Coordinates of C-alpha atoms in Angstrom, one line a residue:
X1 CA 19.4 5.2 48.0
X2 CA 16.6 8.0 48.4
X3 CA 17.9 9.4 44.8
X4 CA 17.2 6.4 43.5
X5 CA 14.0 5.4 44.2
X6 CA 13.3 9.0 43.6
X7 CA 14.2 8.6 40.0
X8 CA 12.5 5.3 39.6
X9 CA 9.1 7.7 40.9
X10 CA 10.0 10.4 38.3
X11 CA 10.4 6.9 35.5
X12 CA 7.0 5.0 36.1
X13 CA 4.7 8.1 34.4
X14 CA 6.9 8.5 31.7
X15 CA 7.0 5.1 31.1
X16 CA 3.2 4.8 31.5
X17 CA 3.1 8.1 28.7
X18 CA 5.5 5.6 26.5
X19 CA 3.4 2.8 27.0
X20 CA -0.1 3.9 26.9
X21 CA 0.2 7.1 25.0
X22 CA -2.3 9.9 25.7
X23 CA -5.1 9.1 23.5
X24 CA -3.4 9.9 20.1
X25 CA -2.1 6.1 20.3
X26 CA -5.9 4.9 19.6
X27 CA -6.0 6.2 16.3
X28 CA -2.5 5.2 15.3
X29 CA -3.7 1.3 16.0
X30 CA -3.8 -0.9 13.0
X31 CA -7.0 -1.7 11.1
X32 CA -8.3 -5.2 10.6
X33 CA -8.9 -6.0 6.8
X34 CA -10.1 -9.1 5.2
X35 CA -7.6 -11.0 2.9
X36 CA -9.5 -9.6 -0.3
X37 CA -10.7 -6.0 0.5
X38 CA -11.8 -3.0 -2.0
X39 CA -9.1 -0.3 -2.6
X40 CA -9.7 3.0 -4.4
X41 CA -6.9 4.3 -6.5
X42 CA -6.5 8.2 -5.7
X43 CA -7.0 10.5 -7.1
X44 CA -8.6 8.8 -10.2
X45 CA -11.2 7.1 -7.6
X46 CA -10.8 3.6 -9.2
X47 CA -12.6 1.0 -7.2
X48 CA -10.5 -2.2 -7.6
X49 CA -10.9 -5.8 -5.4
X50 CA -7.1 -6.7 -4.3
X51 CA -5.8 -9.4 -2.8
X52 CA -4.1 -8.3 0.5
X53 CA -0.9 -10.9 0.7
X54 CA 1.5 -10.8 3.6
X55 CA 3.9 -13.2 1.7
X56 CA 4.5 -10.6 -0.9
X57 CA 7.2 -7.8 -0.1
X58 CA 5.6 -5.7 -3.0
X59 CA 2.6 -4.4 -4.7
X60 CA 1.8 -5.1 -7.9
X61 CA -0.6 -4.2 -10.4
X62 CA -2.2 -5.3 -13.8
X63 CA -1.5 -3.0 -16.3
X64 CA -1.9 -2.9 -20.2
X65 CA -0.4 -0.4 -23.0
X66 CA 2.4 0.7 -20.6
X67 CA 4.4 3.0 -22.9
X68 CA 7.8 5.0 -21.5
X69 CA 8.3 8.2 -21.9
X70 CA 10.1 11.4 -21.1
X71 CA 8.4 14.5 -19.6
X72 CA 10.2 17.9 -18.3
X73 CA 13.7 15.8 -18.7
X74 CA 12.5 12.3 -16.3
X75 CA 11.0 9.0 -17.0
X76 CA 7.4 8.8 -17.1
X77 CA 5.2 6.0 -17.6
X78 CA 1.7 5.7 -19.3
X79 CA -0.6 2.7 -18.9
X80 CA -4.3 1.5 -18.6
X81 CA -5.9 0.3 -15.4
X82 CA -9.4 -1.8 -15.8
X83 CA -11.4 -3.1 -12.6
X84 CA -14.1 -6.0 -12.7
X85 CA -17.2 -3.4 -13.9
X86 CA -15.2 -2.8 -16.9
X87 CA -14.4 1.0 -16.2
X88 CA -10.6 1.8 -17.6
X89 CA -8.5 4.6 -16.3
X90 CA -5.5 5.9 -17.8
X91 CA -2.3 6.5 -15.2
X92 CA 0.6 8.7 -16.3
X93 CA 3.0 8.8 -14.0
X94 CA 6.9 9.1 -13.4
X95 CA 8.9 6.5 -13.2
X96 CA 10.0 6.0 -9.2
X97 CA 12.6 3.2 -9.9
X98 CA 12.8 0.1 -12.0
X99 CA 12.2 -3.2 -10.1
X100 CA 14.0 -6.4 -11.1
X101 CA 11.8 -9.2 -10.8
X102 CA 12.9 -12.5 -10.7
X103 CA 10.9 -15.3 -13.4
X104 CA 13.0 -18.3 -12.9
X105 CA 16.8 -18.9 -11.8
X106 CA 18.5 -17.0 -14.6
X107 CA 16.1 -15.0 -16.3
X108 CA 15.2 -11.4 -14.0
X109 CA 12.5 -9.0 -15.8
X110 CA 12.6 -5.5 -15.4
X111 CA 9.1 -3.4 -14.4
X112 CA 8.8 0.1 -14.0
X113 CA 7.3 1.0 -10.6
X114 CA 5.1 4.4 -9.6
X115 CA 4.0 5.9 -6.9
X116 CA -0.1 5.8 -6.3
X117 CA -2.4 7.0 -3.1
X118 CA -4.3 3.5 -2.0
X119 CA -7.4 3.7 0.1
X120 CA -8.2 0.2 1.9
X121 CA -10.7 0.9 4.5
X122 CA -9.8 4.0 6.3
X123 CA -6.0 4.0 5.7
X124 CA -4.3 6.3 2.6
X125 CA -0.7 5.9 1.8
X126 CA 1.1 6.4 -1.0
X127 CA 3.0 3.2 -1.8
X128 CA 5.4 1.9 -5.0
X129 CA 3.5 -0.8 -7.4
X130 CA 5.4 -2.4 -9.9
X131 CA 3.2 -2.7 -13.0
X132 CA 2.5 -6.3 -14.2
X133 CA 0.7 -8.2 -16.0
X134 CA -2.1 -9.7 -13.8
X135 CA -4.7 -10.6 -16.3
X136 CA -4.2 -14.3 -15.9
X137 CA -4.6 -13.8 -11.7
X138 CA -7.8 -13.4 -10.2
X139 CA -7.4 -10.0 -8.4
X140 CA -5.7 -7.3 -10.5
X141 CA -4.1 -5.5 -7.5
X142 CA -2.0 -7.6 -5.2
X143 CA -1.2 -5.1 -1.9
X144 CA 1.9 -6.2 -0.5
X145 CA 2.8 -6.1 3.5
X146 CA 5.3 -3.0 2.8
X147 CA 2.4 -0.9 2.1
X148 CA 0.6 -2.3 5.2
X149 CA 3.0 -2.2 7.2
X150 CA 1.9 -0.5 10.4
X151 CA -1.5 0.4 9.2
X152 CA -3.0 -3.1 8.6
X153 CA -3.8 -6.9 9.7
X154 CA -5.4 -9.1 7.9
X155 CA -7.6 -11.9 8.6
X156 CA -7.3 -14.8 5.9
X157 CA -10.5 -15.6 7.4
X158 CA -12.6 -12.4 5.9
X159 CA -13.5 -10.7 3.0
X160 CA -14.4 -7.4 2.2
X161 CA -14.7 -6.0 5.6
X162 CA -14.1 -2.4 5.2
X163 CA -15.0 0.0 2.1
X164 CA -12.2 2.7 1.2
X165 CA -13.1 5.9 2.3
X166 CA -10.6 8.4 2.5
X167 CA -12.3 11.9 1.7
X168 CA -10.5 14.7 2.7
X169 CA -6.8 12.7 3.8
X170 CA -3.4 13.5 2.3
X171 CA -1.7 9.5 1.3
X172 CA 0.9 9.2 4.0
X173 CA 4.0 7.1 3.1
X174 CA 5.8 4.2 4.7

């Protein structure tokens, strides 16, 4: 009996450590975004507006000219990137993997997906976006909740609440 209430004594700090962390948990905490936020695209520092959707698995972005290619044996991808002040950057890029995108119940569409460093407010992570095109939409980036996940909630009541800085960070992943 005295062993065990001697263990519980040795479990409630550790447990309080798990629980409350020791001060490292504060700046792990998620960051509240609006639903339409800036993101810079790294390391090309492209300011875009984006739409930050929780119903969408993926992020996708509008791109133009995309032309395939091959580079040191692998699949690259070159394609053009305009935001709403008219300033164009063009992305090369290998290919991560090709994502098959579902248009209507037979027909699928295949989009090449890369691999770029987003900055929404504070938060840099390198994250997969499936080129589209977006021109039609109103926001040319659409960040999906798998590149939030962890780092981000968002208030479909706001807009633009944080700027994307991100100086001196290395793009995590997840």
């Amino acid at each position: 009996m005295l062993v065990r209430r001697f263990r519980k004594l040795l479990l409630l700090p550790t447990l309080a450590i798990l629980l409350l962390g020791s001060g490292s948990a504060l700046k792990a905490d998620p960051v509240v975004m609006g639903w339409i936020e800036r993101v810079r695209i790294q390391p090309e520092n492209l300011l875009m507006e984006a739409k930050l959707d929780t119903g969408a698995r993926n992020t996708s972005i509008d791109a133009a000219d995309i032309v395939e290619f091959t580079r040191g044996g692998k699949k690259w991808v070159r394609f053009n990137v305009s935001n709403r002040k008219g300033r164009t950057v063009t992305f090369e890029r290998p290919i991560f993997r090709i994502a098959w995108i579902k248009r209507s119940a037979t027909k699928t569409t295949p989009r090449p997906v890369v691999m770029l460093p987003l900055c929404i407010g504070n938060v840099l992570r390198e994250v997969e976006v499936n080129l589209a095109k977006r021109s039609h939409l109103n926001y040319p980036l659409l960040v999906g909740r798998s590149a939030m996940k962890g780092k981000v909630i968002v208030d479909p009541s706001r807009e633009f609440i944080k700027e994307p800085i991100c100086q001196g960070q290395k793009p995590g992943t997840g």
